[in-house]
Amino acid sequence: MIKFLKDAKHMAFFPWFMLFVSALLYTFGIQAFLQVAHTFSSGMGAIAALPTFISADLKQYFSVLYFAINVPLILYFWRKNKRKFMLKSLFFLVIQTAIGSLFLIDEVHDLFANMIIDSSKVWDLKWPIFVLSSLGGMFVGISIGVAYKYGGSTGGTDLIIYYYSTKKKQSIGGIMMVVSIGFAILALVTTVIVDKDVRNNWLSITVSTATYIIVTFFLLNIIYPRYSKVRVEIHSEKMDEIIAYMSDTKNYIHSFQISEVTSGFTKEKKKIVMTMMLLLEFKNFLVVIREIDPNVWISATEVRRQVGKFNTSSVE
């Protein structure tokens, strides 16, 4: 199975398969955990969840409602974002709607609604709310990260955030958390006004929603830290070969600095190379450099702030 997945990574269908997996995880996280925990999902998902809080009969229609909300966003951003990104996002939305439609079958809905605990007892016990919201956050966070990693998104505010992040070259996770908190607060306040159960349990729902958002975007930034950067320092006995590799723009697209230092132990003069790259590029870069020099010494430090232009074409 592992060999099959490794081989499949090089096939054209694999990104679409992973988007299918992403849609499956997303729908499962929402329907099986968040709805049972009475927890708002993030972004446009919180808006789609509003009717399901007001009327329990609408809980099974979340995926359909989410798709309907996304239609005007797809139309608006179709030409503003990259075409392949929009196609893959649309594919995700269609698949999640299809999978979510299974929950329209009462037996399926009831099975997942009571998978961990009877949903009717959640309000009384309290603790399942936080367990379920954390599990929902894990599934949704992984889903969003996988969708981005393979060139698509989960739709909704992702379409807006993608447009903004590619213009500003900022980390997606940070922007998305701000937007998601805003939509979650809006949905929570609205539901508190119109729904008595939510009004009586507003504190539990607020804490569980916050837990969900933190878990979701913590995982997102781990899986796909799109614009996170690292400062890399290289020490090697084969520095000339490494410099030759990095000097070829077909191999390496960022600028780098070569310095001459004196070893404190051997007193010999040596060259070191310093550069900055995207965190997503670092793993492959490390593999290549180790092929040149298996004994290379490399340090990587997170760059929290950078001013000026930076080449991000490798992830766009």
XYZ file of C-alpha atoms in Angstrom:
316
model
C 0.000 0.000 0.000
C 2.804 2.401 0.935
C 4.644 1.593 -2.307
C 1.449 2.237 -4.282
C 1.012 5.676 -2.675
C 4.644 6.595 -3.372
C 4.275 5.619 -7.016
C 0.882 7.339 -7.300
C 2.352 10.669 -6.213
C 3.914 10.996 -9.640
C 0.648 10.329 -11.465
C -1.647 13.070 -12.778
C -4.709 11.771 -10.905
C -3.061 11.832 -7.464
C -3.789 15.511 -6.584
C -7.453 14.938 -7.472
C -7.511 11.787 -5.363
C -6.099 13.730 -2.417
C -8.738 16.432 -2.902
C -11.326 13.650 -2.707
C -9.755 12.535 0.588
C -9.760 16.155 1.771
C -13.496 16.499 1.006
C -14.174 13.233 2.837
C -12.273 14.406 5.937
C -13.941 17.832 5.871
C -17.483 16.457 5.622
C -16.808 13.812 8.268
C -15.336 16.403 10.658
C -18.324 18.715 10.290
C -21.157 16.176 10.294
C -19.819 13.598 12.752
C -18.170 15.901 15.302
C -18.896 19.623 15.056
C -22.632 19.346 14.536
C -22.964 16.866 17.394
C -20.913 19.205 19.627
C -23.039 22.216 18.577
C -19.781 23.913 17.521
C -19.530 26.443 14.707
C -17.172 25.628 11.883
C -14.876 28.348 10.527
C -15.307 30.949 7.798
C -18.260 30.523 5.453
C -18.895 27.174 7.101
C -20.119 29.101 10.154
C -22.623 30.962 7.984
C -23.790 27.712 6.368
C -24.193 26.236 9.871
C -26.517 29.037 11.041
C -29.726 27.450 9.689
C -28.717 24.085 11.199
C -28.560 25.690 14.647
C -31.914 27.387 14.227
C -33.629 24.221 12.941
C -32.398 20.724 13.795
C -34.154 19.411 10.675
C -31.612 21.281 8.534
C -28.490 19.681 10.060
C -28.399 17.034 7.325
C -28.369 19.767 4.647
C -25.112 21.433 5.731
C -23.128 20.321 2.655
C -25.840 21.523 0.288
C -26.072 24.880 2.098
C -22.287 25.243 2.033
C -22.181 24.595 -1.712
C -24.979 27.136 -2.327
C -23.065 29.830 -0.407
C -19.969 29.107 -2.491
C -21.607 29.527 -5.896
C -21.344 33.364 -5.989
C -17.762 33.203 -4.643
C -16.744 30.731 -7.352
C -18.250 32.990 -10.018
C -16.600 36.136 -8.620
C -13.089 34.717 -8.132
C -13.058 32.493 -11.242
C -10.906 34.984 -13.158
C -9.156 36.578 -10.177
C -7.487 33.425 -8.829
C -5.505 30.896 -10.841
C -7.717 28.715 -13.021
C -6.315 25.390 -11.796
C -6.798 26.468 -8.154
C -10.427 27.373 -8.878
C -11.079 24.111 -10.757
C -9.700 22.058 -7.879
C -11.680 24.097 -5.342
C -14.853 23.502 -7.356
C -14.011 19.782 -7.508
C -13.673 19.740 -3.701
C -17.046 21.482 -3.271
C -18.818 19.061 -5.613
C -17.318 16.027 -3.835
C -18.109 17.337 -0.337
C -21.678 18.006 -1.443
C -21.981 14.471 -2.814
C -20.536 12.930 0.358
C -22.596 15.252 2.555
C -25.744 14.200 0.700
C -25.330 10.735 2.233
C -26.246 12.351 5.555
C -29.694 13.056 4.098
C -30.300 9.342 4.680
C -31.669 9.141 8.219
C -29.799 5.923 9.061
C -26.457 7.458 8.050
C -27.140 10.704 9.893
C -28.225 8.916 13.083
C -25.216 6.583 12.960
C -22.680 9.434 12.963
C -24.730 11.672 15.268
C -24.460 8.989 17.968
C -21.071 7.518 17.011
C -19.280 8.702 20.167
C -22.150 9.818 22.377
C -25.881 10.329 22.115
C -26.152 13.856 20.692
C -29.121 14.596 22.959
C -26.883 14.238 26.061
C -24.154 16.645 24.937
C -25.753 19.686 26.576
C -26.043 17.894 29.940
C -22.544 16.365 30.108
C -20.633 19.376 28.674
C -17.250 17.603 28.345
C -18.143 15.856 25.041
C -18.491 19.310 23.470
C -14.772 19.989 23.866
C -13.662 16.476 22.857
C -15.840 16.522 19.754
C -14.814 20.068 18.768
C -11.133 19.087 19.071
C -11.660 16.000 16.907
C -13.625 18.084 14.415
C -10.785 20.616 14.354
C -8.284 17.850 13.612
C -10.279 16.525 10.660
C -11.042 19.958 9.213
C -7.483 21.257 9.778
C -5.990 18.259 7.991
C -8.595 18.617 5.238
C -7.773 22.280 4.579
C -4.025 21.592 4.662
C -4.309 18.673 2.214
C -6.527 20.699 -0.129
C -3.981 23.546 -0.221
C -1.026 21.187 -0.539
C -2.490 19.659 -3.693
C -3.444 22.920 -5.348
C -7.041 23.472 -4.287
C -9.037 24.688 -1.300
C -12.149 23.948 0.746
C -13.928 26.927 -0.799
C -15.653 29.682 1.174
C -13.271 32.178 2.721
C -10.375 30.086 1.344
C -11.074 31.636 -2.058
C -10.871 35.141 -0.589
C -7.821 34.354 1.539
C -5.971 32.738 -1.376
C -6.428 35.903 -3.408
C -5.229 38.085 -0.530
C -2.302 35.864 0.506
C -0.900 35.618 -3.040
C -0.980 39.406 -3.311
C 0.542 40.098 0.128
C 2.765 36.973 0.294
C 1.692 36.229 3.859
C 1.136 32.940 5.668
C -2.326 31.545 4.927
C -2.878 30.159 8.426
C -2.543 33.529 10.170
C -4.874 35.343 7.764
C -7.386 32.516 7.815
C -7.552 32.450 11.612
C -8.454 36.161 11.764
C -11.166 35.778 9.116
C -12.513 32.573 10.661
C -12.786 34.096 14.124
C -14.716 37.013 12.645
C -17.250 34.774 10.887
C -17.567 32.474 13.915
C -18.313 35.423 16.213
C -20.890 36.773 13.751
C -22.614 33.383 13.508
C -22.504 32.830 17.297
C -23.979 36.233 18.125
C -26.745 35.761 15.563
C -27.618 32.297 16.871
C -27.580 33.415 20.511
C -30.255 35.969 19.618
C -32.592 33.506 17.886
C -31.933 30.142 19.575
C -32.767 29.505 23.246
C -30.535 26.406 23.656
C -27.526 28.282 22.280
C -28.326 31.260 24.501
C -28.397 29.034 27.603
C -25.096 27.355 26.648
C -23.291 30.245 24.955
C -20.144 29.932 27.089
C -19.635 26.243 26.291
C -20.205 26.881 22.582
C -17.823 29.850 22.595
C -15.028 27.848 24.252
C -15.590 24.808 22.013
C -15.598 26.994 18.882
C -12.347 28.638 20.017
C -10.866 25.177 20.648
C -11.897 24.056 17.178
C -10.356 27.124 15.493
C -7.051 26.811 17.380
C -6.706 23.081 16.593
C -7.701 23.592 12.953
C -5.203 26.330 12.142
C -2.411 24.878 14.227
C -2.591 21.776 12.029
C -2.998 23.857 8.866
C 0.229 25.772 9.464
C 2.066 22.501 10.137
C 0.774 20.743 7.005
C 0.958 23.714 4.659
C 2.953 26.730 5.902
C 2.721 28.292 2.418
C 4.712 31.510 2.902
C 6.657 30.633 6.055
C 10.356 31.263 5.483
C 13.587 29.966 7.003
C 17.115 31.406 7.103
C 19.550 28.634 6.161
C 23.270 28.476 6.978
C 25.425 25.819 5.271
C 28.829 24.465 6.337
C 30.494 21.846 4.127
C 33.805 20.428 2.971
C 32.353 20.390 -0.542
C 31.226 23.999 -0.586
C 32.398 24.669 -4.148
C 30.089 21.935 -5.459
C 27.171 23.249 -3.370
C 27.776 26.814 -4.604
C 27.902 25.564 -8.194
C 24.540 23.855 -7.699
C 22.921 26.927 -6.108
C 24.346 29.272 -8.748
C 22.290 27.541 -11.457
C 18.884 29.268 -11.446
C 17.309 26.075 -12.788
C 18.226 24.461 -9.473
C 17.839 27.326 -7.004
C 15.818 30.543 -7.421
C 16.830 32.572 -4.338
C 19.829 34.795 -3.724
C 22.531 33.656 -1.293
C 25.567 35.053 0.476
C 29.043 33.496 0.593
C 31.261 34.388 3.542
C 34.791 33.357 4.482
C 35.367 32.483 8.126
C 38.201 31.085 10.211
C 37.582 27.862 12.129
C 38.068 28.281 15.873
C 39.462 24.747 16.164
C 41.567 24.175 13.062
C 42.266 27.874 12.303
C 41.591 27.041 8.668
C 39.685 29.435 6.424
C 36.367 28.067 5.237
C 33.370 29.257 3.241
C 29.831 29.322 4.576
C 26.675 30.019 2.606
C 23.633 31.841 3.977
C 20.300 32.074 2.187
C 16.571 32.366 2.815
C 13.949 30.079 1.345
C 10.363 28.971 1.862
C 9.916 26.293 4.493
C 8.124 24.178 1.883
C 11.285 24.236 -0.243
C 13.646 23.276 2.567
C 12.970 19.516 2.645
C 13.806 18.968 -1.037
C 16.764 21.351 -0.821
C 18.145 19.376 2.125
C 17.874 16.088 0.194
C 19.858 17.494 -2.741
C 22.569 19.081 -0.591
C 23.019 15.843 1.355
C 23.529 14.019 -1.935
C 26.383 16.421 -2.677
C 27.840 16.160 0.835
C 26.415 13.522 3.240
C 28.353 15.183 6.097
C 27.042 18.709 5.462
C 26.069 20.813 8.497
C 22.958 22.963 8.013
C 21.012 25.160 10.392
C 17.539 26.558 9.641
C 15.950 29.401 11.615
C 12.368 30.624 11.264
C 12.052 34.094 9.731
C 9.259 35.941 11.492
C 9.433 39.121 9.433
C 10.840 40.015 6.037
C 10.643 43.308 4.153
C 11.122 43.527 0.402
C 10.482 41.280 -2.579
C 10.891 37.529 -2.285
C 10.521 34.897 -5.011
C 7.547 32.650 -4.178
C 7.037 31.177 -7.650
C 7.789 27.675 -6.359
C 4.445 27.537 -4.510
C 2.333 29.510 -6.966
